GROMACS .gro file of N, CA and C in nm:
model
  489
    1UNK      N    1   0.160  -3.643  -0.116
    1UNK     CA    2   0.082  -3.524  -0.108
    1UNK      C    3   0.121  -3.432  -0.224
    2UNK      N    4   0.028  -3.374  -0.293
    2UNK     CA    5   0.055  -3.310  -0.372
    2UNK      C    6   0.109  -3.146  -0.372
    3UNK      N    7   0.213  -3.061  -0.448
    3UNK     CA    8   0.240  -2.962  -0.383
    3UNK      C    9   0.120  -2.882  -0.413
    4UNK      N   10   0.128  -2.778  -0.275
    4UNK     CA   11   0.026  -2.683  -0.252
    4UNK      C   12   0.051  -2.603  -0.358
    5UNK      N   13  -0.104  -2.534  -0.431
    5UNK     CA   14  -0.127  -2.430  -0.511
    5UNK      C   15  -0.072  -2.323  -0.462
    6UNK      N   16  -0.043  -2.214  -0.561
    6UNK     CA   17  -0.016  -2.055  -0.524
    6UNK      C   18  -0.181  -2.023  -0.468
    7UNK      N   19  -0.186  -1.925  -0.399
    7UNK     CA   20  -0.284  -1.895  -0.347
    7UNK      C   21  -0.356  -1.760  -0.453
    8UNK      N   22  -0.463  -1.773  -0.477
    8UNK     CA   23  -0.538  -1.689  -0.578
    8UNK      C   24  -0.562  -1.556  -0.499
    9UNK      N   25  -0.550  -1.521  -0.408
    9UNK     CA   26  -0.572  -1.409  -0.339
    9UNK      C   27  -0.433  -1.332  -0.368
   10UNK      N   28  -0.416  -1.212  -0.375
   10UNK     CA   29  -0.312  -1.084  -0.396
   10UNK      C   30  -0.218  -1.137  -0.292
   11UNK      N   31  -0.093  -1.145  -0.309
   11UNK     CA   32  -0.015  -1.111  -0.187
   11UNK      C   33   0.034  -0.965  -0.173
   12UNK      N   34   0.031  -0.946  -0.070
   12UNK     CA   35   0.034  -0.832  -0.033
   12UNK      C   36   0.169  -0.797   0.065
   13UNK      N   37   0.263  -0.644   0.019
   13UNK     CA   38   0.343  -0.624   0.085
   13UNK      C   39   0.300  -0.549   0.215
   14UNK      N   40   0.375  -0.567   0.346
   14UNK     CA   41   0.329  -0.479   0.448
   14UNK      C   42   0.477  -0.393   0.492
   15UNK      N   43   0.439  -0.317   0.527
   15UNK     CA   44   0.552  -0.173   0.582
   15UNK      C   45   0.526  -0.123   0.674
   16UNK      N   46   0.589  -0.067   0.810
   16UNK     CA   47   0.543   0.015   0.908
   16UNK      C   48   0.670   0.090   0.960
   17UNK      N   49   0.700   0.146   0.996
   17UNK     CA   50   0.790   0.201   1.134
   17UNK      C   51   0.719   0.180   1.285
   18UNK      N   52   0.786   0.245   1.404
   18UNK     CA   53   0.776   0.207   1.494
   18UNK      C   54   0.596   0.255   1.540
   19UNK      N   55   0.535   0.360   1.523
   19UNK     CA   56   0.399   0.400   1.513
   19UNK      C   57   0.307   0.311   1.454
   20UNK      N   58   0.346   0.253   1.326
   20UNK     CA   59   0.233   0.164   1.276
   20UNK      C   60   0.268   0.070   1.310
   21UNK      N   61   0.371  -0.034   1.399
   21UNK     CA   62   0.401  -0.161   1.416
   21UNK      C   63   0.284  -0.240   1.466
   22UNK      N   64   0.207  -0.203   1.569
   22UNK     CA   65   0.131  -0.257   1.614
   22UNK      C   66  -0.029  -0.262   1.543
   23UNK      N   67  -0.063  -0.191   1.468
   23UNK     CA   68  -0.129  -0.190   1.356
   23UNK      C   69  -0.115  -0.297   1.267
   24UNK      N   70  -0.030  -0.291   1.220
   24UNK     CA   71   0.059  -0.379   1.102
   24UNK      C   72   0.000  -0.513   1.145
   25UNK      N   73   0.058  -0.538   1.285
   25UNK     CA   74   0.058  -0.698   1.314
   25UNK      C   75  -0.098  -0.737   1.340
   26UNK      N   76  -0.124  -0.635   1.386
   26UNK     CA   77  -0.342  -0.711   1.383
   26UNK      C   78  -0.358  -0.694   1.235
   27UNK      N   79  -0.350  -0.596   1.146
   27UNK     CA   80  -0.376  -0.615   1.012
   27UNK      C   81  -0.297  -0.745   0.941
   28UNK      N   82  -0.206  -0.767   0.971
   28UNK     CA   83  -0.137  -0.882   0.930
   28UNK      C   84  -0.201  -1.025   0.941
   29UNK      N   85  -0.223  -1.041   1.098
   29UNK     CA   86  -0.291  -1.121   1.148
   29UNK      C   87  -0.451  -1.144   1.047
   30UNK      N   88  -0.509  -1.038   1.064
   30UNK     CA   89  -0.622  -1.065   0.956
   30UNK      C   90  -0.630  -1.121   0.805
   31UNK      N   91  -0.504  -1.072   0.763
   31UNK     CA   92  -0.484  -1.067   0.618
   31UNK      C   93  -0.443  -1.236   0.606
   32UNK      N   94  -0.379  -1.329   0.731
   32UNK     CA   95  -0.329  -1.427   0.685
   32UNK      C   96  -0.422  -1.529   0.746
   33UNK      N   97  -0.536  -1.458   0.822
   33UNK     CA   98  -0.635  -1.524   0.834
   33UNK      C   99  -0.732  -1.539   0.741
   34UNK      N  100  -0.768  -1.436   0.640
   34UNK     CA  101  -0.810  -1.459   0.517
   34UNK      C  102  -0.769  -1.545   0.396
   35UNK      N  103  -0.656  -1.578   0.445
   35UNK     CA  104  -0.534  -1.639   0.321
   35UNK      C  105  -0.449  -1.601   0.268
   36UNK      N  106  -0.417  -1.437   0.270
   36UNK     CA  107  -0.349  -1.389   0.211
   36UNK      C  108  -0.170  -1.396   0.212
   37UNK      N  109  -0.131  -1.437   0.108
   37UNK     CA  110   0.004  -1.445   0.139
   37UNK      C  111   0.069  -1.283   0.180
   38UNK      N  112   0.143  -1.287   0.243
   38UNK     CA  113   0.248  -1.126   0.317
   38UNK      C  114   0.356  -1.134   0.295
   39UNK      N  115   0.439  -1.023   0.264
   39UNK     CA  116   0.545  -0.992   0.256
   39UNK      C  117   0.577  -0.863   0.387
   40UNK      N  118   0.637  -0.910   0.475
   40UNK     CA  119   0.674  -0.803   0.634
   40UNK      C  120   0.789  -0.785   0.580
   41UNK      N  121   0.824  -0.656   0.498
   41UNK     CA  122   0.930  -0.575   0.470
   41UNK      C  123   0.991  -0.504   0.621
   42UNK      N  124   0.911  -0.528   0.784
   42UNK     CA  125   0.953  -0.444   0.898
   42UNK      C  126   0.865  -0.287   0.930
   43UNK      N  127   0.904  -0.271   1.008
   43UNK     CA  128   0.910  -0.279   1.110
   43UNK      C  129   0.922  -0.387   1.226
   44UNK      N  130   0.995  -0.432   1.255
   44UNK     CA  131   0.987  -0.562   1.343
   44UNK      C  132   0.912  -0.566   1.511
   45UNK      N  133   0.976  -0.410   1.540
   45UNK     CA  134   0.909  -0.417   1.698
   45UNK      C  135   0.897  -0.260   1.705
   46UNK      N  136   0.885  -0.213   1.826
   46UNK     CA  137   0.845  -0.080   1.847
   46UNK      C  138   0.941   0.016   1.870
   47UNK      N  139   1.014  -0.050   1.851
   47UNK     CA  140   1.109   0.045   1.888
   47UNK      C  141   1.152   0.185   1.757
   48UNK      N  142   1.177   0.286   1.851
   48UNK     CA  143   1.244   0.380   1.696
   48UNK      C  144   1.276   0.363   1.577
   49UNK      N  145   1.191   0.408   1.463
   49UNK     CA  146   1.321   0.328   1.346
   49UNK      C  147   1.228   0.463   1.231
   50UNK      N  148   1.295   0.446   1.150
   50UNK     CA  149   1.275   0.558   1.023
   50UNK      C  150   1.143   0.464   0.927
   51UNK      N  151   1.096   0.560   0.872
   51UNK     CA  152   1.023   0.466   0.783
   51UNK      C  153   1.042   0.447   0.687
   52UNK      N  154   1.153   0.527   0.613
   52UNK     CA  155   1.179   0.482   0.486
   52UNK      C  156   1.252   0.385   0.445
   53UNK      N  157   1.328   0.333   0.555
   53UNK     CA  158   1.387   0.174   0.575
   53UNK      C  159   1.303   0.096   0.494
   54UNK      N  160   1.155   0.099   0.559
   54UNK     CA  161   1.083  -0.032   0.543
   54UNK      C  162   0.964   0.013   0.426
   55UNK      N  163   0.924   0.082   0.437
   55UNK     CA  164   0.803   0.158   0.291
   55UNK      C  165   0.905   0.152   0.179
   56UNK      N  166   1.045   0.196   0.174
   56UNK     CA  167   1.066   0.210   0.051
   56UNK      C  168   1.066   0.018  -0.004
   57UNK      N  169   1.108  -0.047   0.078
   57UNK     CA  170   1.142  -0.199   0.019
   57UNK      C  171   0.992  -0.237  -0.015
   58UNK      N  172   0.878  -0.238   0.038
   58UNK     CA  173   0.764  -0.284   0.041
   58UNK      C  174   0.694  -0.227  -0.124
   59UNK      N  175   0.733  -0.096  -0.104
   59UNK     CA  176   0.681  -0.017  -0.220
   59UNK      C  177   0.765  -0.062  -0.398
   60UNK      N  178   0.876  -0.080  -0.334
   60UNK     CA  179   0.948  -0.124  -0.436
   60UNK      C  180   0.936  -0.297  -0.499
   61UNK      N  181   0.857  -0.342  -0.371
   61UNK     CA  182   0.841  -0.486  -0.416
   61UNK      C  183   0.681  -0.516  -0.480
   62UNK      N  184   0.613  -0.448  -0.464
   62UNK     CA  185   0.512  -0.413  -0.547
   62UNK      C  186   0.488  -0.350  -0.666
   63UNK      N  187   0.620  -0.248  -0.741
   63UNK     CA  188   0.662  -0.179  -0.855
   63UNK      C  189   0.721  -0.283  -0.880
   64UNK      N  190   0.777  -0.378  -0.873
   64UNK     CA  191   0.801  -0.507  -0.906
   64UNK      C  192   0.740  -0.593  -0.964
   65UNK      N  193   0.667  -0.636  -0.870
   65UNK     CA  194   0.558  -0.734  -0.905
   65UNK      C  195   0.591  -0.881  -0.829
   66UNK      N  196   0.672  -0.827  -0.753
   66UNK     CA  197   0.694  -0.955  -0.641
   66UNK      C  198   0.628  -0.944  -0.539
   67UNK      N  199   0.487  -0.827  -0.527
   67UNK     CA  200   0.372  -0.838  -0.429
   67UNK      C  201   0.272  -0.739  -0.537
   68UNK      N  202   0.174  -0.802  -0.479
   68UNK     CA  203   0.026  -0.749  -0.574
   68UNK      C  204   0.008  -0.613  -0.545
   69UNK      N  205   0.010  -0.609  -0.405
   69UNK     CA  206  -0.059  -0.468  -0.294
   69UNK      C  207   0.035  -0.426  -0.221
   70UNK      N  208  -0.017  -0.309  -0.138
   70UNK     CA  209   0.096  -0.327  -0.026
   70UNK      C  210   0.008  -0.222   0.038
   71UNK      N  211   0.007  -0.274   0.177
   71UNK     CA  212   0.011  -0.175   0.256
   71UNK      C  213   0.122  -0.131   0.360
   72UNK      N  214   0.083   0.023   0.415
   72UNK     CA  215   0.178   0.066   0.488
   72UNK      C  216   0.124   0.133   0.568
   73UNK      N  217   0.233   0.119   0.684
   73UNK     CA  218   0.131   0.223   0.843
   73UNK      C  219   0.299   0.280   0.935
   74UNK      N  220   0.160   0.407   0.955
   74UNK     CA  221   0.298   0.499   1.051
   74UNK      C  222   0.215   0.569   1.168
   75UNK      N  223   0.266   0.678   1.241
   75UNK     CA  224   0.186   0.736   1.318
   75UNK      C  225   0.010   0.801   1.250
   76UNK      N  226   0.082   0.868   1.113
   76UNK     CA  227  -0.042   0.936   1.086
   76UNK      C  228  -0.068   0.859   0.921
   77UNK      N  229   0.097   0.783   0.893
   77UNK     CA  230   0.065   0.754   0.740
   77UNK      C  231   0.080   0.823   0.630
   78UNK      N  232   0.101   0.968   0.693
   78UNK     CA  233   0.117   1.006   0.598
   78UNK      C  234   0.275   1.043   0.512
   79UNK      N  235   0.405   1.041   0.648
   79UNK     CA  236   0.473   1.009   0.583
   79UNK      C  237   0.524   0.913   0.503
   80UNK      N  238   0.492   0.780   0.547
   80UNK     CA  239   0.450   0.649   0.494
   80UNK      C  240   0.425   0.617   0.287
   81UNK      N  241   0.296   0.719   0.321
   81UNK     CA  242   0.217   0.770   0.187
   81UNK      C  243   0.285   0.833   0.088
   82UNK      N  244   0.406   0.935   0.143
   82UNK     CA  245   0.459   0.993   0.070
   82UNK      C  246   0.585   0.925   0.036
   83UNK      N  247   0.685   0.856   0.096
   83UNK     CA  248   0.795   0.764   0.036
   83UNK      C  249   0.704   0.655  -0.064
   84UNK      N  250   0.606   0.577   0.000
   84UNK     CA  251   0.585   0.476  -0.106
   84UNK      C  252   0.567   0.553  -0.290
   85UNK      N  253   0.494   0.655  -0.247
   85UNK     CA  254   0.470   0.765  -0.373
   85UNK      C  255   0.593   0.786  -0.494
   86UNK      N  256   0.723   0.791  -0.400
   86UNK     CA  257   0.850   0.830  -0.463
   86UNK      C  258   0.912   0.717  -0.594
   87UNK      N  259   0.838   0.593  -0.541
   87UNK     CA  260   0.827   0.487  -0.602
   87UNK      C  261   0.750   0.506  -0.758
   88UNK      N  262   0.840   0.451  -0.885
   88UNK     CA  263   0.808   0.476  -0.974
   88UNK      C  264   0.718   0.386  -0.990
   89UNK      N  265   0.567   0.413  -1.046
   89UNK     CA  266   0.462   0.276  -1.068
   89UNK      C  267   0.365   0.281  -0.928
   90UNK      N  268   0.366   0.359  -0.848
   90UNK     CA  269   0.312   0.317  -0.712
   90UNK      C  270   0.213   0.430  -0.667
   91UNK      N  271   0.087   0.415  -0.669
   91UNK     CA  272  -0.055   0.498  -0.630
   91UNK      C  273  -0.046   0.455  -0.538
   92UNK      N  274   0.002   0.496  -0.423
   92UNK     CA  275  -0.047   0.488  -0.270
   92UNK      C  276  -0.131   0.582  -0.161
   93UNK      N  277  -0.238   0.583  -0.140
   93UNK     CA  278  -0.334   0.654  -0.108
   93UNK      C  279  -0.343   0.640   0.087
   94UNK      N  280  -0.388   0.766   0.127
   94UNK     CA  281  -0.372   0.742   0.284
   94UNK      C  282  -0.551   0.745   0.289
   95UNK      N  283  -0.542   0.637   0.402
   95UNK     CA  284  -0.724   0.648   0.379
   95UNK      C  285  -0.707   0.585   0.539
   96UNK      N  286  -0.819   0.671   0.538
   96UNK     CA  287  -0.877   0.686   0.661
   96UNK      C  288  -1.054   0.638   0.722
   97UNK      N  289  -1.087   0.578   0.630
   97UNK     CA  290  -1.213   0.545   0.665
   97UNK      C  291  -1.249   0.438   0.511
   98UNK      N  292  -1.323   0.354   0.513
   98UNK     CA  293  -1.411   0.315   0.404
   98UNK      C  294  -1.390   0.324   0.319
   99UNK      N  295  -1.506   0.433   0.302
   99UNK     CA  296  -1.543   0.499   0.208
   99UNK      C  297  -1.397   0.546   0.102
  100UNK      N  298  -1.339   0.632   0.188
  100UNK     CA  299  -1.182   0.657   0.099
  100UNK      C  300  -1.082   0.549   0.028
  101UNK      N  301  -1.124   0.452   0.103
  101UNK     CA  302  -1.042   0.306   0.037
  101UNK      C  303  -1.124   0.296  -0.021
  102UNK      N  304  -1.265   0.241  -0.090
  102UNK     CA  305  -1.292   0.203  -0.174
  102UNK      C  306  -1.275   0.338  -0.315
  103UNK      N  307  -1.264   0.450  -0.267
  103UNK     CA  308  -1.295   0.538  -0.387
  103UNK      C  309  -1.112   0.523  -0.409
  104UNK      N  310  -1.028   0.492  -0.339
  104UNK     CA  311  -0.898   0.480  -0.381
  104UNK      C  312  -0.865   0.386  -0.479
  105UNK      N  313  -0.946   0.270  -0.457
  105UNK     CA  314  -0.952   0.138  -0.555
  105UNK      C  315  -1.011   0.209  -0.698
  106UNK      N  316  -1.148   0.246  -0.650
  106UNK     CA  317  -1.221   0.235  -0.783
  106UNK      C  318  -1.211   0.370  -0.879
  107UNK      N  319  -1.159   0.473  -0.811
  107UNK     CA  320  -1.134   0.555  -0.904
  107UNK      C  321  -1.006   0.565  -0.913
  108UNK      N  322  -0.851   0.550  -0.857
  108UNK     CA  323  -0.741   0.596  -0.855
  108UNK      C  324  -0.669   0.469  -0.878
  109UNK      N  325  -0.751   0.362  -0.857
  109UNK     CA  326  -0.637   0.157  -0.905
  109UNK      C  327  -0.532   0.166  -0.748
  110UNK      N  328  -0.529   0.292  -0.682
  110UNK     CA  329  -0.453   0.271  -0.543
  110UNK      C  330  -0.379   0.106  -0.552
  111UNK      N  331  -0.227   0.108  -0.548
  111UNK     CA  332  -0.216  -0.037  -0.569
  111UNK      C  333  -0.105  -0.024  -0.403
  112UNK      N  334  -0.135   0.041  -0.335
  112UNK     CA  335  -0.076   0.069  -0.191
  112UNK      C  336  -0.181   0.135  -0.092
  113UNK      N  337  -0.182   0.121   0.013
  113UNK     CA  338  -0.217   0.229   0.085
  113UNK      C  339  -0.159   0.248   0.228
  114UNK      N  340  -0.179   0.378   0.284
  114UNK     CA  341  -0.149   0.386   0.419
  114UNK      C  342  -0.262   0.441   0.529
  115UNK      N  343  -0.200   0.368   0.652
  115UNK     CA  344  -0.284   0.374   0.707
  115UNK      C  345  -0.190   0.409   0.893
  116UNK      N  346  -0.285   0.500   0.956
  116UNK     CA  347  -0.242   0.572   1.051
  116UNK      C  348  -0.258   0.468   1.181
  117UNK      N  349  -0.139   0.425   1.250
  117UNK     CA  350  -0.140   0.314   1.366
  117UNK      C  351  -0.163   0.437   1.493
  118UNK      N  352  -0.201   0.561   1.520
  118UNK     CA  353  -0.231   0.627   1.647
  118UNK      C  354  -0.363   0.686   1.609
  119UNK      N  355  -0.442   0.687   1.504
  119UNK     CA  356  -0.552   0.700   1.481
  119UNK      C  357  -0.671   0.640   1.482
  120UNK      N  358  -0.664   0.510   1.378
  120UNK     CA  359  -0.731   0.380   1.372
  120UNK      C  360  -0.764   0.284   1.464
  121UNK      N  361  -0.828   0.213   1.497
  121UNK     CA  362  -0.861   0.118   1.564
  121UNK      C  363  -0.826  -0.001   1.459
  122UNK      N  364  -0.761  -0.152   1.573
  122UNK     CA  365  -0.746  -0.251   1.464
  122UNK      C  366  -0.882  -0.332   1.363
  123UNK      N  367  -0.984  -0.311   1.475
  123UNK     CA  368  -1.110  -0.311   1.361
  123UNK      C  369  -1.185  -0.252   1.225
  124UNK      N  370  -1.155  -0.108   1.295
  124UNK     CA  371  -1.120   0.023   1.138
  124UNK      C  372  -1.044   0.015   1.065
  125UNK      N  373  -0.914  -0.062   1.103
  125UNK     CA  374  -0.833  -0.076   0.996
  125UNK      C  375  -0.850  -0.187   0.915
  126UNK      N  376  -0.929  -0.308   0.971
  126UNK     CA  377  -0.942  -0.427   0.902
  126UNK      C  378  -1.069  -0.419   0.853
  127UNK      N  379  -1.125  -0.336   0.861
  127UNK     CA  380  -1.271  -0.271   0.810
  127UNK      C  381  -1.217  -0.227   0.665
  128UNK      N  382  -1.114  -0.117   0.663
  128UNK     CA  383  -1.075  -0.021   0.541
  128UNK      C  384  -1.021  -0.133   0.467
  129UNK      N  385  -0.878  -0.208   0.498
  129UNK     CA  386  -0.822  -0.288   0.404
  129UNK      C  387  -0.941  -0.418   0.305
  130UNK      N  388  -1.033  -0.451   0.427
  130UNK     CA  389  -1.134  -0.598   0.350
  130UNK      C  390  -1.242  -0.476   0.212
  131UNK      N  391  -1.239  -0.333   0.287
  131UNK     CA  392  -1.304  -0.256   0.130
  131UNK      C  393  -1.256  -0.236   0.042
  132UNK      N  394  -1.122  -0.205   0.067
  132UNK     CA  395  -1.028  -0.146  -0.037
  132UNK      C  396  -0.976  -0.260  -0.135
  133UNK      N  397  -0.950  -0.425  -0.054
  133UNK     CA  398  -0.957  -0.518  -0.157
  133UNK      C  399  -1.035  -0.574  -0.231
  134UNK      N  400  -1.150  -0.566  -0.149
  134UNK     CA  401  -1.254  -0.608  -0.282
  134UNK      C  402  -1.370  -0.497  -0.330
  135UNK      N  403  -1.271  -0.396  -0.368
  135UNK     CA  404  -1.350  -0.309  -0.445
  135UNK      C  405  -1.249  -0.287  -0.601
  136UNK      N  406  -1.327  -0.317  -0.717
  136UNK     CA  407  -1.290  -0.335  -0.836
  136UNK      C  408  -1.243  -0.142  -0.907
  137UNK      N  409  -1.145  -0.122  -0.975
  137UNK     CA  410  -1.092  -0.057  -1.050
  137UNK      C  411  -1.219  -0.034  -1.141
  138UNK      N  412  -1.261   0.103  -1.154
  138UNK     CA  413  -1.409   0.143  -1.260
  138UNK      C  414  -1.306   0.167  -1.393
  139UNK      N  415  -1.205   0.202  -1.423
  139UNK     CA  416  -1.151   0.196  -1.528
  139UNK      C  417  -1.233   0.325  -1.590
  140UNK      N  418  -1.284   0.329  -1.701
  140UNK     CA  419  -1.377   0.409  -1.799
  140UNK      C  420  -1.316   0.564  -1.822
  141UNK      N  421  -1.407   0.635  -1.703
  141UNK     CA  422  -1.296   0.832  -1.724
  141UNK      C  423  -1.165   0.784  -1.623
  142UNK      N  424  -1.169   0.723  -1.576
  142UNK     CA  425  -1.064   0.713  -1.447
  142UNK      C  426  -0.925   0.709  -1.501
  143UNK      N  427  -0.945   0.610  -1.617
  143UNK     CA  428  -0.779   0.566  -1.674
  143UNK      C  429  -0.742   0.670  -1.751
  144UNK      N  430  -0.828   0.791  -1.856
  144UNK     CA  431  -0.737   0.892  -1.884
  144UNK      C  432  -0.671   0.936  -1.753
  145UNK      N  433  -0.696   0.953  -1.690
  145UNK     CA  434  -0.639   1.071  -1.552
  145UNK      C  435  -0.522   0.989  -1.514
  146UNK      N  436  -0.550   0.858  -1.507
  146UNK     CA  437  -0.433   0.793  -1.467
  146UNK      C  438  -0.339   0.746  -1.548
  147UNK      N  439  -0.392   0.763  -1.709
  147UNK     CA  440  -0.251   0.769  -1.797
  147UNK      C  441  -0.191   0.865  -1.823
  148UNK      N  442  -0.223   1.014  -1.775
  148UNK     CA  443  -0.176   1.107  -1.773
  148UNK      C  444  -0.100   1.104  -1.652
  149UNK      N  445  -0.118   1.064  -1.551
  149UNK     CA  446   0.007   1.046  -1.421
  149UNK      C  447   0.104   0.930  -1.441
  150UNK      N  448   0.082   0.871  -1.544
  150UNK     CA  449   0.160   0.811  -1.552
  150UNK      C  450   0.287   0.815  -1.659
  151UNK      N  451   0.228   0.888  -1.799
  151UNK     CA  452   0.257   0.946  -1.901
  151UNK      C  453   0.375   1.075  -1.831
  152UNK      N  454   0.349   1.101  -1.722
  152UNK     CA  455   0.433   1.203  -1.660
  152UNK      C  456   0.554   1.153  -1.612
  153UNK      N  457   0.491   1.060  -1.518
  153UNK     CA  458   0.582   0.999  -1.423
  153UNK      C  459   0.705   0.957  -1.542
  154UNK      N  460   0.648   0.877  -1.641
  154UNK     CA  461   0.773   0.776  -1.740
  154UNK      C  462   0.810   0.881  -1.795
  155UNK      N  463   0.787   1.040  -1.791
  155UNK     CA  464   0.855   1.124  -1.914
  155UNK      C  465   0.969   1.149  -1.789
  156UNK      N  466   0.969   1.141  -1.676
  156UNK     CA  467   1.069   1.229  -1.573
  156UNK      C  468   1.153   1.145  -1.531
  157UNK      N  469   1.302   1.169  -1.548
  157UNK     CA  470   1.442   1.079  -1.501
  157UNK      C  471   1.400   1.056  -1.365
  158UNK      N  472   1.419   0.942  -1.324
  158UNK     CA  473   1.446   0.915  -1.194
  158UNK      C  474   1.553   0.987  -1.141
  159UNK      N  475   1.542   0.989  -0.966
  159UNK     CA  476   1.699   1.081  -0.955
  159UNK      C  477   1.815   0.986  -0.932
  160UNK      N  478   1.730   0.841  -0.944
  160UNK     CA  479   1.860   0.720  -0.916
  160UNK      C  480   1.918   0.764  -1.031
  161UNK      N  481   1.854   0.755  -1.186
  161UNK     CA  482   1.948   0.744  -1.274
  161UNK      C  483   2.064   0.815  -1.304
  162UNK      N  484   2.152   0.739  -1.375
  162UNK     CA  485   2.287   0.840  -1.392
  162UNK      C  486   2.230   0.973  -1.519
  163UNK      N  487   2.287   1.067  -1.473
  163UNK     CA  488   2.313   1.182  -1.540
  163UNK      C  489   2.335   1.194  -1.672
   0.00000   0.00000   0.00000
């Protein structure tokens, strides 16, 4: 038998704390029913846990390039939204419907997003993620704006770095 191909679809990192866990795993479930390879950086179960445990690894493995995407889910997402953010290289957008995932793709390249596990339904959520992936980057006015956030981001020390 010959070895299996890499799979042409994005792999994608996933992140949650204890609020988005159950989110996570029907979105998960979908995503690997589509084909998509996953990376479950955790949340593992429901129980209590911080989220920056698990968003920061997910976020960081996508500023990498050892995952294409990533999503992430919390109660509302939005703290979620804001650690993956802290991440140098990482547009992570909280979207809440459609419409907002696709304008996250096509005007902002969103290469994360979050998404709220006490808000959403697992259908709404597998509704937002199947728009948000196959909606294409418009590039054109979009990329000044975004080489200017980025032009920022690379002018400012990290606070890891040494002094």
């Amino acid at each position: 038998m010959a070895p299996s191909e890499p799979s042409p679809l994005p792999r994608i990192a996933l992140g949650s704390d204890h609020a988005g866990f159950a989110l996570k795993c029907a979105v998960q479930a979908h995503l690997l029913d589509l084909g998509h390879p996953v990376a479950d950086f955790g949340a593992h179960d429901d129980q209590s846990s911080d989220y920056p445990d698990y968003i920061l690894p997910a976020a960081d493995a996508v500023a990498r390039g050892a995952c294409d995407l990533g999503i992430v889910f919390g109660g509302s997402g939005n703290g979620e939204a804001i650690a993956a953010n802290k991440v140098r290289g990482i547009r992570c957008a909280l979207c809440w419907s459609v419409e907002i995932a696709r304008l996250s793709r096509s005007h902002n390249d969103a290469n994360m997003i979050a998404l709220a596990g006490r808000f959403l339904s697992a259908p709404e959520a597998e509704a937002i993620v199947d728009a948000w992936l196959a909606e294409p980057y418009e590039g054109g006015r979009h990329a000044k704006r975004l080489a200017k956030v980025s032009q920022y981001e690379s002018s400012r020390r990290h606070p890891t770095e040494s002094l």
